[in-house]
């Protein structure tokens, strides 16, 4: 994880029922800021910047702020340098562009696993792979010589290698449109069960509790607690120990008060029609993996603060789960896929990049993927880091996707390149996607030369996008029966939209209990959304009409540098300017 160190208007609150009326009022409220600069856009690089009131509020209550989530612990604990235990050339890999090196690379990975972990190196050159690469054991790292020096040239797709993959919700869609990778990080046993189900056409759930969501057992009930608590009381601590990864399972009730809570509560979520959102209802219980750090009697301390309140009616409990993959990564290479025409929307064949699934505390660093259907994926993955990643080539469906209950991940220093060929008419481009109750994920220091901030329904909540430049020309997706685009505590902080399109950038008219801070002036055109919830969304807008004026510039980095007890560290105080 990066260790680089890391703004004046008052808040605009109380959005009205009509998005048009709300935005008319907000435009007037922010006119002083916007009119002070040419074209309504201020760039404050090299100046003291402006500290919004939201940041000062957040510093006082970092774990329970109503609009901004605490994401200072997102990502892997650290990117480790493991000793080299294998070189792929010793197992038959040849950089001649002709030999299929996938078997050799997988043999080298298996040898590292048998040795108890370590790094598998791939030297400079181009290595053809006619199969997929699987990292299925803990503490194994696949490392090239750098994304500009080591290339894996892939010639086949996942439909050829595993078989057709239909949607568990029916229809003719290909699930390879949102799942699986030609470099796939997943526990071996989980990967075996997934692919066996796909080959049997018994389309699986993909998360922490197995293909039918029944591979778990209760460890202990958890007593009521509040969002932001790190220590909870359990009924029976006998099966808990420091370092153990547990699954917090929280179920909904018949009144759907858990889903309302994820949406910030209040009249709007209470009036929403939840019962007919069958896809959304299939995502609960909410499952959140977390490590135990201490057990003292019945008091259990967790690695991260609770993402939600825990109420008796939601039956909170710690449970077992499928075995996780931990401590593994992919570094320093380019996955260059044989160029083929992009498939029609939702019919992807599976020319996919790198996917982390049922992975915890894993990483991808300095990796480029080209000519893929889907770039980098997080599927039921948590506490992972994607750093210095890039998607390029002929264009893709999902450059980045984050789904199936993925939480606490960090995607930083990322780039989506402009496509090299025109998009076929029957395809669709998304961008940095999040869906399926995924929460507390961060996208930081990125550049989207194409795409959008794709919230893909399924009630994702408490996610942050910060310090990003975007040519906002993508479109979001998501079935209507997957429910709302946004839950509560979404935050867009220091975002520059180069083409001025508002869609999914400005949250005050769309997302409940959320914040938009430091966004240049944008206008609705092309795909225009209306809020899923009625009434006052309780969202906030500050420093609208500016970019790079807000201080701190990067919300994740500023949160990371706060003292975990809520008081800022020295670095945090310097960043505030106060």
mmCIF file of C-alpha atoms in Angstrom, residues 116 228 237 380 447 488-489 529:
data_model
loop_
_atom_site.group_PDB
_atom_site.id
_atom_site.type_symbol
_atom_site.label_atom_id
_atom_site.label_comp_id
_atom_site.label_asym_id
_atom_site.label_seq_id
_atom_site.Cartn_x
_atom_site.Cartn_y
_atom_site.Cartn_z
ATOM 1 C CA UNK A 116 4.846 -23.006 1.820
ATOM 2 C CA UNK A 228 -18.000 2.214 14.026
ATOM 3 C CA UNK A 237 -15.965 -16.691 22.453
ATOM 4 C CA UNK A 380 -16.526 -11.455 -2.862
ATOM 5 C CA UNK A 447 -7.676 8.641 -14.622
ATOM 6 C CA UNK A 488 -25.924 5.743 2.129
ATOM 7 C CA UNK A 489 -22.516 7.380 2.626
ATOM 8 C CA UNK A 529 -31.118 9.278 -13.490
#
